[in-house]
Coordinates of C-alpha atoms and ligand atoms in Angstrom, one line a residue:
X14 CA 34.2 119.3 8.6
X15 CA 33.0 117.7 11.7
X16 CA 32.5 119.9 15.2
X17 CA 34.3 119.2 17.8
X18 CA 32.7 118.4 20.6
X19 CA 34.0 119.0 24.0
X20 CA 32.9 117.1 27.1
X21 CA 31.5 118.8 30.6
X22 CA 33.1 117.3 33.8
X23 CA 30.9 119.2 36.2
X24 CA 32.3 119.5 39.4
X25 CA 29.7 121.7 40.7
X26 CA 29.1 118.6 43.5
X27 CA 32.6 118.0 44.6
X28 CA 34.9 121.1 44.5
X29 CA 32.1 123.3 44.0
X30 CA 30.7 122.1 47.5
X31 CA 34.2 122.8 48.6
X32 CA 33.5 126.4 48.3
X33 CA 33.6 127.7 52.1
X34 CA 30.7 127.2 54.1
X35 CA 28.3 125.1 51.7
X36 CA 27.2 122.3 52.5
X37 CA 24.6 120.2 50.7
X38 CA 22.4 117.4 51.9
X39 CA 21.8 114.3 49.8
X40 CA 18.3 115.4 48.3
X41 CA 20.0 119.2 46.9
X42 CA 22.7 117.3 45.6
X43 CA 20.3 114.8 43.5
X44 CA 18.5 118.3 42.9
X45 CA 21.2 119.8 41.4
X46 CA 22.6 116.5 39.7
X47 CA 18.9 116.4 37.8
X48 CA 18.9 119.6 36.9
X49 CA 23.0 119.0 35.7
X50 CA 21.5 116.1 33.6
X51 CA 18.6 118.2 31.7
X52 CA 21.4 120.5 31.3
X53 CA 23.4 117.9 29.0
X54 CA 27.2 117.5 31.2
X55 CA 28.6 114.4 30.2
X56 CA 30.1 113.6 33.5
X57 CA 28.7 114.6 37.4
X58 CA 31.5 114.3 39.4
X59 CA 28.8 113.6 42.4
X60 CA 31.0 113.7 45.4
X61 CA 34.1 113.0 47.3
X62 CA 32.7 109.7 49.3
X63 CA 35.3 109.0 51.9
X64 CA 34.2 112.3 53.4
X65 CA 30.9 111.4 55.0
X66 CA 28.6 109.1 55.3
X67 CA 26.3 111.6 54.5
X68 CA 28.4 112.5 51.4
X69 CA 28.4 108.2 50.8
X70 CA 24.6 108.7 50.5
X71 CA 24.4 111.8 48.3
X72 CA 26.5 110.1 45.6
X73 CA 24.9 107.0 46.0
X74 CA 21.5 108.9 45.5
X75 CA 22.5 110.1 42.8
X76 CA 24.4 107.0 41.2
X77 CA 20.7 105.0 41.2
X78 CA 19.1 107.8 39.7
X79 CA 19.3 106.4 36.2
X80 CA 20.9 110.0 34.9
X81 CA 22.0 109.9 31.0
X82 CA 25.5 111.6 32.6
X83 CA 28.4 109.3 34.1
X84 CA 28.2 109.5 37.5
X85 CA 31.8 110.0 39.4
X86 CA 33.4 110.0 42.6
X87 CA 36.7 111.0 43.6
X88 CA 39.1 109.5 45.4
X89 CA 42.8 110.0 47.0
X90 CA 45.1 107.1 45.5
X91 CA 44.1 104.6 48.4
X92 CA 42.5 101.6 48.1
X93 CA 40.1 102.7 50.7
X94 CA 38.6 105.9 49.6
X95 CA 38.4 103.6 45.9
X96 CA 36.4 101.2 47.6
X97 CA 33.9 104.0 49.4
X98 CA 33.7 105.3 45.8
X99 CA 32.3 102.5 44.0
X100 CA 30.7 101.2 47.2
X101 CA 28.5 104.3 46.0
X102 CA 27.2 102.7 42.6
X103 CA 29.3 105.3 40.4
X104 CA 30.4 104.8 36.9
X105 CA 33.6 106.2 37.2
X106 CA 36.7 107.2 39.8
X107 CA 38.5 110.3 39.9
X108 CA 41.9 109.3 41.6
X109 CA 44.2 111.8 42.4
X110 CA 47.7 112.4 44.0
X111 CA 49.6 115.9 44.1
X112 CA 52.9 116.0 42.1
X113 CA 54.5 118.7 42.5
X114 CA 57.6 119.2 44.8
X115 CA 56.0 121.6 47.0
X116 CA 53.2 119.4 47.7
X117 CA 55.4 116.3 48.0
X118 CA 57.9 117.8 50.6
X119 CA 55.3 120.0 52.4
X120 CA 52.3 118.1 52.5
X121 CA 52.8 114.3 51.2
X122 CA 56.8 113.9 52.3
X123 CA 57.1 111.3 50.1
X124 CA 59.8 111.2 47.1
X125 CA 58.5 111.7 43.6
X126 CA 59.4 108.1 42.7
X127 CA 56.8 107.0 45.5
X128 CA 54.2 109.1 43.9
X129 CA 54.3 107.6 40.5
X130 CA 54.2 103.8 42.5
X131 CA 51.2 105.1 44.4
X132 CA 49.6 106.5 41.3
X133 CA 49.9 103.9 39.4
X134 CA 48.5 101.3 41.5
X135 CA 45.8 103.2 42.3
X136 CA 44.3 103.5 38.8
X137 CA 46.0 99.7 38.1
X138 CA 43.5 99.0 41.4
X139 CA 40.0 101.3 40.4
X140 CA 40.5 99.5 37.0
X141 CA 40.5 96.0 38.6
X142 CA 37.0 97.0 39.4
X143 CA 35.9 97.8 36.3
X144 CA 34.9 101.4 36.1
X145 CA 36.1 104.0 34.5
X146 CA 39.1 105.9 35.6
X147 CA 40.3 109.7 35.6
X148 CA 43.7 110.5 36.9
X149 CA 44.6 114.2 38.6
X150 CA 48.2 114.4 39.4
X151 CA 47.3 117.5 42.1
X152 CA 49.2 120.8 41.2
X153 CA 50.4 119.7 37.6
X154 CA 50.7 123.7 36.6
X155 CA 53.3 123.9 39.4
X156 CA 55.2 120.7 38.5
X157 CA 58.5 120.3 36.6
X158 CA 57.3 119.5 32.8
X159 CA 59.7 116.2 32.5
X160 CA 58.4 114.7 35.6
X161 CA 54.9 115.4 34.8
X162 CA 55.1 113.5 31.4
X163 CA 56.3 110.5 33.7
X164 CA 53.0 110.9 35.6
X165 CA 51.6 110.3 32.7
X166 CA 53.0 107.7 30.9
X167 CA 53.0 105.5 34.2
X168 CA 48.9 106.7 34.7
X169 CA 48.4 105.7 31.0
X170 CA 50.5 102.1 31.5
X171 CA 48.1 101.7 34.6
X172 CA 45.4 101.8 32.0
X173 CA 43.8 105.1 33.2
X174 CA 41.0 106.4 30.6
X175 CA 41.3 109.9 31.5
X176 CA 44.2 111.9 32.8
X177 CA 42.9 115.5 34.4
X178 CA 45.4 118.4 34.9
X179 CA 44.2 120.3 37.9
X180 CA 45.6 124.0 37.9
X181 CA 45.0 123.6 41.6
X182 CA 46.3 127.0 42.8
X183 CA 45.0 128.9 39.7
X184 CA 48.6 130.4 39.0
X185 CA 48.1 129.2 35.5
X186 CA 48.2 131.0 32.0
X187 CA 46.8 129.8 28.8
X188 CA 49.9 129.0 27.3
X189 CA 50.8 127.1 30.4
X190 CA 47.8 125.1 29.9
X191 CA 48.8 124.5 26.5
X192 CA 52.2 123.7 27.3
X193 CA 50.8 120.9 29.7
X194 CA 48.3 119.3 27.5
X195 CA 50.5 119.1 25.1
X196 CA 52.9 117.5 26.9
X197 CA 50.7 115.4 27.9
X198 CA 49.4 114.4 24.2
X199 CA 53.0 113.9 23.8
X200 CA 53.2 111.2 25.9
X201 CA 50.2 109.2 25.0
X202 CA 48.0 109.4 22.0
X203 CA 44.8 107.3 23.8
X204 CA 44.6 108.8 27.0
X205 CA 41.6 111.5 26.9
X206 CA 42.9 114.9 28.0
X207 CA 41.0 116.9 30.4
X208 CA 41.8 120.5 32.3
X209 CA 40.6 122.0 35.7
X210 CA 41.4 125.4 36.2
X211 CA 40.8 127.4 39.5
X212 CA 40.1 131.2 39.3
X213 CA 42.5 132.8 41.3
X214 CA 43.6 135.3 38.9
X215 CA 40.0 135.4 37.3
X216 CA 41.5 133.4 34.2
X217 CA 40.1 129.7 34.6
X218 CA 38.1 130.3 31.5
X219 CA 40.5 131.8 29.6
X220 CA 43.0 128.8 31.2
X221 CA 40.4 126.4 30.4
X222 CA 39.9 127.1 26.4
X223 CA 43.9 127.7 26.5
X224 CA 43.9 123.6 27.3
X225 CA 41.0 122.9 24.3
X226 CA 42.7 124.6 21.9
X227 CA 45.7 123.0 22.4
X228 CA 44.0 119.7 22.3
X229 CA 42.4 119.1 25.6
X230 CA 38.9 116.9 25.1
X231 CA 37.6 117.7 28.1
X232 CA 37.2 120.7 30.6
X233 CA 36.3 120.4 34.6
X234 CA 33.6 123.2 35.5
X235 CA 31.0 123.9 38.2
X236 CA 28.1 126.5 37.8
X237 CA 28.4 129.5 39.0
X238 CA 32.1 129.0 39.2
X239 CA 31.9 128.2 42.6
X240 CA 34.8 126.2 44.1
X241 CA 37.4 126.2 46.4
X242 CA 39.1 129.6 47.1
X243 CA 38.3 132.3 43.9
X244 CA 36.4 129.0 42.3
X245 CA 37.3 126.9 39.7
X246 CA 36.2 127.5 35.6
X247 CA 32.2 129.0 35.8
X248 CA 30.2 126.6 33.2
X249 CA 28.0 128.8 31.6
X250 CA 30.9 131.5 30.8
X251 CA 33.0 128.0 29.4
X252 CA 29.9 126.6 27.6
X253 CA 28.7 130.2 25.7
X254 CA 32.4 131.2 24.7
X255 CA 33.1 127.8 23.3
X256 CA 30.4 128.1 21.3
X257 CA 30.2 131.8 20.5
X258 CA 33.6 132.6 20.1
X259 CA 35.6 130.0 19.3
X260 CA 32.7 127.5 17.2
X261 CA 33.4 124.6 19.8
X262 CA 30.5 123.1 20.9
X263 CA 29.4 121.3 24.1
X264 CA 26.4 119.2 25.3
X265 CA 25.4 121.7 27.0
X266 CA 21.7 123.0 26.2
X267 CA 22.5 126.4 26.6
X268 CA 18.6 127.4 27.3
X269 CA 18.8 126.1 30.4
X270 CA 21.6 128.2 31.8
X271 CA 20.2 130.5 33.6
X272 CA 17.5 128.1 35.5
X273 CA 20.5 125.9 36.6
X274 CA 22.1 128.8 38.2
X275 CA 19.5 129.8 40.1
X276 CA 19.2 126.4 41.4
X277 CA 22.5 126.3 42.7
X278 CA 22.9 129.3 44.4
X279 CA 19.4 128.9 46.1
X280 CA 20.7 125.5 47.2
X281 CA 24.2 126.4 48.4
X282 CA 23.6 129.7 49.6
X283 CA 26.5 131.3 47.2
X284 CA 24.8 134.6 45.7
X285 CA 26.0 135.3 42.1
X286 CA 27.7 138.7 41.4
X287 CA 25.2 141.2 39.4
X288 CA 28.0 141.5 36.8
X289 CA 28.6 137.9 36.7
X290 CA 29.1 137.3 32.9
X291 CA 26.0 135.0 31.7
X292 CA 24.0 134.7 34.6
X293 CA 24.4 137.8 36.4
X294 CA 21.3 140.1 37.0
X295 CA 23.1 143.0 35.1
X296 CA 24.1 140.5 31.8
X297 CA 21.5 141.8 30.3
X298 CA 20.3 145.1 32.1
X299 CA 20.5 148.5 30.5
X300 CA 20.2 152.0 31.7
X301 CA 21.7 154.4 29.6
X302 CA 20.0 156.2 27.5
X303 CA 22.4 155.6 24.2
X304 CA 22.5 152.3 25.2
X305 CA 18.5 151.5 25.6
X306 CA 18.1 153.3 22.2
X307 CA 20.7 151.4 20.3
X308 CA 19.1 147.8 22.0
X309 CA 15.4 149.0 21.5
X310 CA 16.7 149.7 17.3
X311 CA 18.7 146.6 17.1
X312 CA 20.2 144.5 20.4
X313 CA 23.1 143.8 18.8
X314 CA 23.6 147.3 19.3
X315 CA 24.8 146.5 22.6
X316 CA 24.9 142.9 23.3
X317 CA 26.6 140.2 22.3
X318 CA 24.1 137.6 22.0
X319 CA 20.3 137.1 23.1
X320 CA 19.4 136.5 26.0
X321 CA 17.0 133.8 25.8
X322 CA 20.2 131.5 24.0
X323 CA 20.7 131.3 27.8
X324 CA 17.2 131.3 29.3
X325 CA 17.2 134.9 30.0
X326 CA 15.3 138.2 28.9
X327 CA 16.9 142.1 28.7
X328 CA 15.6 144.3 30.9
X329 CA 15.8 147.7 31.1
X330 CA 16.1 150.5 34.5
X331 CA 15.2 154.0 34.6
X332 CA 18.2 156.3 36.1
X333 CA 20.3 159.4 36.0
X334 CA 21.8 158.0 32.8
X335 CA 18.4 157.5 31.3
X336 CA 16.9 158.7 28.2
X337 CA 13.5 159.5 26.7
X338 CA 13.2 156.2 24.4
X339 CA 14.0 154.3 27.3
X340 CA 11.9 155.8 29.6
X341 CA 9.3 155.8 27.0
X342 CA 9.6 151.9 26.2
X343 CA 9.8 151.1 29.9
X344 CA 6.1 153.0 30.7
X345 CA 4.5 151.4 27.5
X346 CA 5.4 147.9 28.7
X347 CA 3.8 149.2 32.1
X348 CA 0.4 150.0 29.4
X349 CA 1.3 154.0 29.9
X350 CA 1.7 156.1 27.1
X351 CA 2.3 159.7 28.2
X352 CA 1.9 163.0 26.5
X353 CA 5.3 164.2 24.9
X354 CA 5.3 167.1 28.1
X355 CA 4.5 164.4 30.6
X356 CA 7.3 162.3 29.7
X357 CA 9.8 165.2 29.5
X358 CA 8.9 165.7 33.4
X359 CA 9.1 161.9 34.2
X360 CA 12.5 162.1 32.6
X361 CA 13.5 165.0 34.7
X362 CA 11.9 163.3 37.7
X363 CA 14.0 159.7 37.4
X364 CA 17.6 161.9 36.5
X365 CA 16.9 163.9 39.9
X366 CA 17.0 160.7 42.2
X367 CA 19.5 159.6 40.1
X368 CA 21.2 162.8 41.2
X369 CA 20.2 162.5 44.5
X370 CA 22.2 158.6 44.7
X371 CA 19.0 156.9 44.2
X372 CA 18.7 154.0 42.0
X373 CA 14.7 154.3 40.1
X374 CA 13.1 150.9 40.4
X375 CA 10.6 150.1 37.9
X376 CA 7.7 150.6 40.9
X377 CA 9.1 154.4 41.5
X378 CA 8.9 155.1 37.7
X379 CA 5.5 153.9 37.7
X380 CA 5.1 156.0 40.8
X381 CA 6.5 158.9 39.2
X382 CA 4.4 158.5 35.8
X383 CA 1.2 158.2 38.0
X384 CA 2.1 161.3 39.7
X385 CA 2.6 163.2 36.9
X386 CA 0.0 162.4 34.7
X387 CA -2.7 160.7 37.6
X388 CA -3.4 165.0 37.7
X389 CA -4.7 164.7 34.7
X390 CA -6.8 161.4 35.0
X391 CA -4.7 159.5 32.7
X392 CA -4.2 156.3 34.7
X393 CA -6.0 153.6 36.5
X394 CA -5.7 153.0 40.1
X395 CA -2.9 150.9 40.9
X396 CA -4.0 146.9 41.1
X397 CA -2.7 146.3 44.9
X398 CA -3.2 148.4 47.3
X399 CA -1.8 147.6 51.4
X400 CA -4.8 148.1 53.5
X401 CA -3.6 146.6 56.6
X402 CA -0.5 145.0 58.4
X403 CA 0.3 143.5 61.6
X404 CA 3.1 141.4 62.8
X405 CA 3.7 139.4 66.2
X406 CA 7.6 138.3 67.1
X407 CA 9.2 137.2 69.6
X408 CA 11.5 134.8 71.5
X409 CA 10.6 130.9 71.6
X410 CA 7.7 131.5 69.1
X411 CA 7.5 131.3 65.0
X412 CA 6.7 135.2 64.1
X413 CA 3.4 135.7 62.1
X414 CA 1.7 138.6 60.1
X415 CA -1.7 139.1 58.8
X416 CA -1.6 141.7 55.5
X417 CA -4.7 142.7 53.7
X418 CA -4.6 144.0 50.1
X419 CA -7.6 145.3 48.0
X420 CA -6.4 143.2 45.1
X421 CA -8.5 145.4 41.7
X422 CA -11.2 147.2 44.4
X423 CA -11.7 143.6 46.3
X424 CA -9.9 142.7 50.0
X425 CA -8.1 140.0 50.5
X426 CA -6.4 139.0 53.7
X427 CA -3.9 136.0 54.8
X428 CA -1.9 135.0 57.6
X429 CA 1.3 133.8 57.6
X430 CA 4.8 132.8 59.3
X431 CA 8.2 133.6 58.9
X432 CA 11.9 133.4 60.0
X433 CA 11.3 136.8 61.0
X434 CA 8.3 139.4 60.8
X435 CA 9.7 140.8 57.4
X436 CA 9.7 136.9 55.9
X437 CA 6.4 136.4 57.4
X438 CA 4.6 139.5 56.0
X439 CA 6.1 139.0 52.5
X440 CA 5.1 135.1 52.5
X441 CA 1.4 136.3 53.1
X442 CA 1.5 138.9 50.5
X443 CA 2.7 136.2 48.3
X444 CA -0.2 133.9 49.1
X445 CA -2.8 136.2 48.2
X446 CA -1.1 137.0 45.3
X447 CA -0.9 133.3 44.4
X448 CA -4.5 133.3 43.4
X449 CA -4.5 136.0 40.8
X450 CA -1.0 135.5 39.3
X451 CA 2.7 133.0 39.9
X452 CA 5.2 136.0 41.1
X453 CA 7.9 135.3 43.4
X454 CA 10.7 137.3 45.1
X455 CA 14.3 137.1 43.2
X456 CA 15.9 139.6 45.3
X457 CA 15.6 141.1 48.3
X458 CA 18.2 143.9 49.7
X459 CA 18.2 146.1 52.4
X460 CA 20.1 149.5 53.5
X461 CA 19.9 151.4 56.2
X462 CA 20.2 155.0 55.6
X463 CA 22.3 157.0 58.4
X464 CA 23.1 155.3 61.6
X465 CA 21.7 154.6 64.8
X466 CA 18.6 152.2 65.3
X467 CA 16.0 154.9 64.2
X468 CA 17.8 154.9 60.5
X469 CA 15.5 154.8 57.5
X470 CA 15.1 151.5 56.4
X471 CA 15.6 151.6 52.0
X472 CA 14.4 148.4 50.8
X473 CA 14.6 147.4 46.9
X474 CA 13.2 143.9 45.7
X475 CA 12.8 142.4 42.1
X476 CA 10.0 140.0 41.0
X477 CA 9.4 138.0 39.0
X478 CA 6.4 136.2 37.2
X479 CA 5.9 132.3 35.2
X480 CA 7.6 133.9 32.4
X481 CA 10.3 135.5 33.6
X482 CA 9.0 139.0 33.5
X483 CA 11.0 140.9 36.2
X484 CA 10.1 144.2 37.9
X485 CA 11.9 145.9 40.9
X486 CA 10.3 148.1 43.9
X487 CA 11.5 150.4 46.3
X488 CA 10.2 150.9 49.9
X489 CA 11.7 153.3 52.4
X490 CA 10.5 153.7 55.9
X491 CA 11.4 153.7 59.6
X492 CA 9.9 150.6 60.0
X493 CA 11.4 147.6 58.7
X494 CA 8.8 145.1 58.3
X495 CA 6.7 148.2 56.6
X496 CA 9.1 149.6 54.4
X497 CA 9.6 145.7 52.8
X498 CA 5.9 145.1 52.5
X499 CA 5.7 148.7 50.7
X500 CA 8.5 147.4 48.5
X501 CA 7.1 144.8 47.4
X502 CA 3.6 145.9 46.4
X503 CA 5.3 149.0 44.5
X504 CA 7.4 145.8 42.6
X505 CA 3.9 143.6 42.5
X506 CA 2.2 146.8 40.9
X507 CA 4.8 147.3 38.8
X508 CA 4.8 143.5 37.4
X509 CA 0.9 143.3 37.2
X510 CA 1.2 147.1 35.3
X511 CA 3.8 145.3 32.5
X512 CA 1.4 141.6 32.6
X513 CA -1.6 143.4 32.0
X514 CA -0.2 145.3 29.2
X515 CA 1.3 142.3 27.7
X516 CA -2.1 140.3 27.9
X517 CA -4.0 143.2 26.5
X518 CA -1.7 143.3 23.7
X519 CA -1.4 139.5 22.9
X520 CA -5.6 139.6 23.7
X521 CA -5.5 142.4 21.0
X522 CA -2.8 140.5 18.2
X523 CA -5.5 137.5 18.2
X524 CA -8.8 139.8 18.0
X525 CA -7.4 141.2 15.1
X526 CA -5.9 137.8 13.6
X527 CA -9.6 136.5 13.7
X528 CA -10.7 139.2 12.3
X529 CA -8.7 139.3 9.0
X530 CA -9.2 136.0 9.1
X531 CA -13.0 136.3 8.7
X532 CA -12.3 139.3 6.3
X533 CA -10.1 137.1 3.9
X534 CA -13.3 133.9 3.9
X535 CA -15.6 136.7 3.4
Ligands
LIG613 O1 42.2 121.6 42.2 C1 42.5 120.4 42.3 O2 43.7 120.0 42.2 C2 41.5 119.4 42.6 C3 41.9 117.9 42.5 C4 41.2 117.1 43.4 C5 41.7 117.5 41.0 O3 40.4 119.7 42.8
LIG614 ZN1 40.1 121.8 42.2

């Protein structure tokens, strides 16, 4: 039997930049739209031109881009924001006019006779100039069933290709979705059905695969699920479900994931929830102890799928509910193997600052292991070492620091600027770095512990290398910009300990594939 396929409308561009407070400019939104293309979305809904002119140029940008994807705009049923659209170069318009009573008393006052005029001449009118036409009567979920199907079947007389049912308020259930699509089915056979779902009862997905399965072709998402209000259906958790759980496939290439994500919220500014399924930081983090020993046996102990289907990799993090294999793995990966008695204390070591409230980055467990078995002359001296720091700020000028390292016994010094002193000192820790290895900051957070402006500053970071190795580090001091710097070298220390170990042992796998190579010629 043939898969079905379903399409991806990716509004990550239009209602996803609707989200409160982002804003893109026209070279992020090409950005993103490349990266949406190497993704695989069949459609980029690229903007809603009769915004801006600023929005007019993003989608434009985009529209001359020669992207595989259809490139949309939307429009409100006038023949003005129809014109701005295609003005823009795009393939398609995505007309829309509210239909439900609320929205027609409250918001349009206009009788529902005069929205099915209106809607019809506006796709009659986008079609005229030959593109592509998607029609969203606004707030179908909320609108009475038999006057939606006469939304439709004027919409599909006007000739529209596509007709979209927007769950605008998220009130939606899955059966309601399948009660609208098939309604909508009902009415017309050739019209391509297409959902979009908003999240705020956290069931877009759920609403959106409701709609496929009862015979939607199409489903409206934006990464992240970012969007107006809760946000509308997140693609990554549509794309993997669909094709995980229900064996519906997309175009999506689900390797990519995970870059993508990052994109966007580096570009709009929205951070993405650690628990966030898919793409969140935790999606494929373990701590317990049963847990790490089930994964480290077999993952699908506890996970559902690997990681790197969606561009990621597992990690694991040492803490009160930590256990010896765990612990054990994490050190070996760091190139430390110690003594059965050594790691009993470790373990004890990491479940006191659990105990205390204290998360155990991966730069205090190497920390800890050094301690404990350093006494003994069991490990190496750590790769980076801070040797010196100083930072200028002020008002009216760009605030600098100068750091020096002694990078494996050698110093190195740079100078750089920041937003601020902390920003400064890590950007010239990261330049020396640079020369020696690709690591960059994912994650940067900051607490102050007790009150008052003398507080302990606890700073945690996680970095991250060229191939996606991740380590985190701790720093906790009085001063700010020293506590972050300490941070980072502990995560930096931490990264180089697992890279080293990793090259040693791939440098080790080839030495001995040579060698039994020569052995077998012999
Ligand atoms: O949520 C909504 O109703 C919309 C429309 C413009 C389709 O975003
Ligand atoms: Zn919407």
């Amino acid at each position: 039997m043939k898969e079905r396929i379903v399409r991806v409308f990716d509004t990550t561009l239009r209602d996803g930049e609707q989200t409160p407070g982002v804003s893109l400019i026209p070279e992020e939104k090409l950005q993103i739209a490349q990266a949406l293309d190497r993704l695989g979305v069949d459609v980029i809904e690229a903007g809603f031109p009769i915004t801006s002119k600023g929005e007019q140029e993003g989608v434009r940008l985009i529209a001359k881009a020669g992207l595989s994807a259809e490139i949309c705009g939307l429009a409100r049923a006038e023949k003005l924001d129809i014109d701005t659209a295609i003005q823009c170069g795009v393939d398609s318009v995505h007309v829309f006019l509210a239909c439900s009573d609320i929205h027609l008393k409250h918001k349009l006052h206009i009788t529902r006779e005069e929205m099915l005029k209106r809607s019809a001449e506006g796709v009659r009118y986008a079609k005229s100039l030959g593109v592509k036409v998607e029609f969203s009567p606004e707030d179908s979920t909320r609108t009475d069933l038999s006057f939606f199907r006469r939304v439709v079947r004027r919409v599909s007389d006007a000739g529209a290709d596509r007709l979209d049912i927007p769950d605008t308020v998220g009130t939606a259930t899955p059966e309601t979705m399948a009660r609208y699509v098939k309604a909508a089915k009902s009415v017309s056979q050739k019209i391509v059905v297409s959902v979009h779902c908003h999240n705020d009862y956290g069931l877009a997905v759920a609403n959106s695969i409701g709609g496929v399965l009862a015979g939607a072709e199409q489903a409206h998402l934006t990464v992240n699920g970012i969007g107006e209000r809760a946000g509308n259906t997140s693609l990554e958790e549509f794309a993997v479900t669909c094709q995980n759980l229900y064996g519906l496939r997309t175009r999506i290439r689900t390797g990519l994931l995970y870059e993508t994500s990052r994109l966007v919220s580096k570009l709009t500014g929205v951070v993405v929830q650690p628990n966030k399924a898919i793409i969140g930081e935790n999606a494929f983090g373990h701590e317990s102890g049963i847990h790490t020993h089930g994964i480290l046996s077999n993952p699908f102990t506890y996970e559902p799928f690997e990681p790197s289907t969606v561009g990621r990799i597992r990690w694991f993090q040492a803490g009160k509910h930590a256990g010896r294999h765990g612990i054990s793995h994490q050190l070996r990966q760091m190139g430390l193997t110690p003594k059965e008695e050594h790691l009993r204390l470790i373990v004890d070591k990491v479940k006191e600052s659990g105990d205390e409230g204290r998360s155990v980055t991966d730069g205090d467990l190497y920390n800890i292991a050094r301690s404990v078995m350093g006494e003994r002359r069991e490990v190496e001296e750590r790769l980076v070492e801070l040797e010196g720091l100083e930072v200028v700020t002020g008002i009216n000028r760009l605030p600098s620091a100068s750091v020096k390292l002694k990078v494996r016994g050698e110093t190195r010094e740079a100078t750089e600027v920041g937003v601020g002193p902390v920003d400064a000192a890590l950007n010239a820790i990261q330049k020396i770095v640079s020369s020696f290895e690709e690591i960059s900051l994912k994650e940067y957070r900051l607490e102050a512990l007790s009150g008052g402006s003398n507080a302990t500053a606890d700073v945690t970071v996680r970095v991250e290398d060229a191939y996606n190795n991740m380590a985190s580090g701790r720093g906790m001091k009085k001063d700010i910009v020293v506590g972050s710097v300490e941070a980072i070298v502990n995560g930096i220390n931490a990264l180089l300990a697992k890279t080293e170990r990793a090259k040693a042992l791939a440098a080790d796998v080839s030495a001995r594939k040579k060698k039994s190579g020569r052995t077998r010629e012999n």
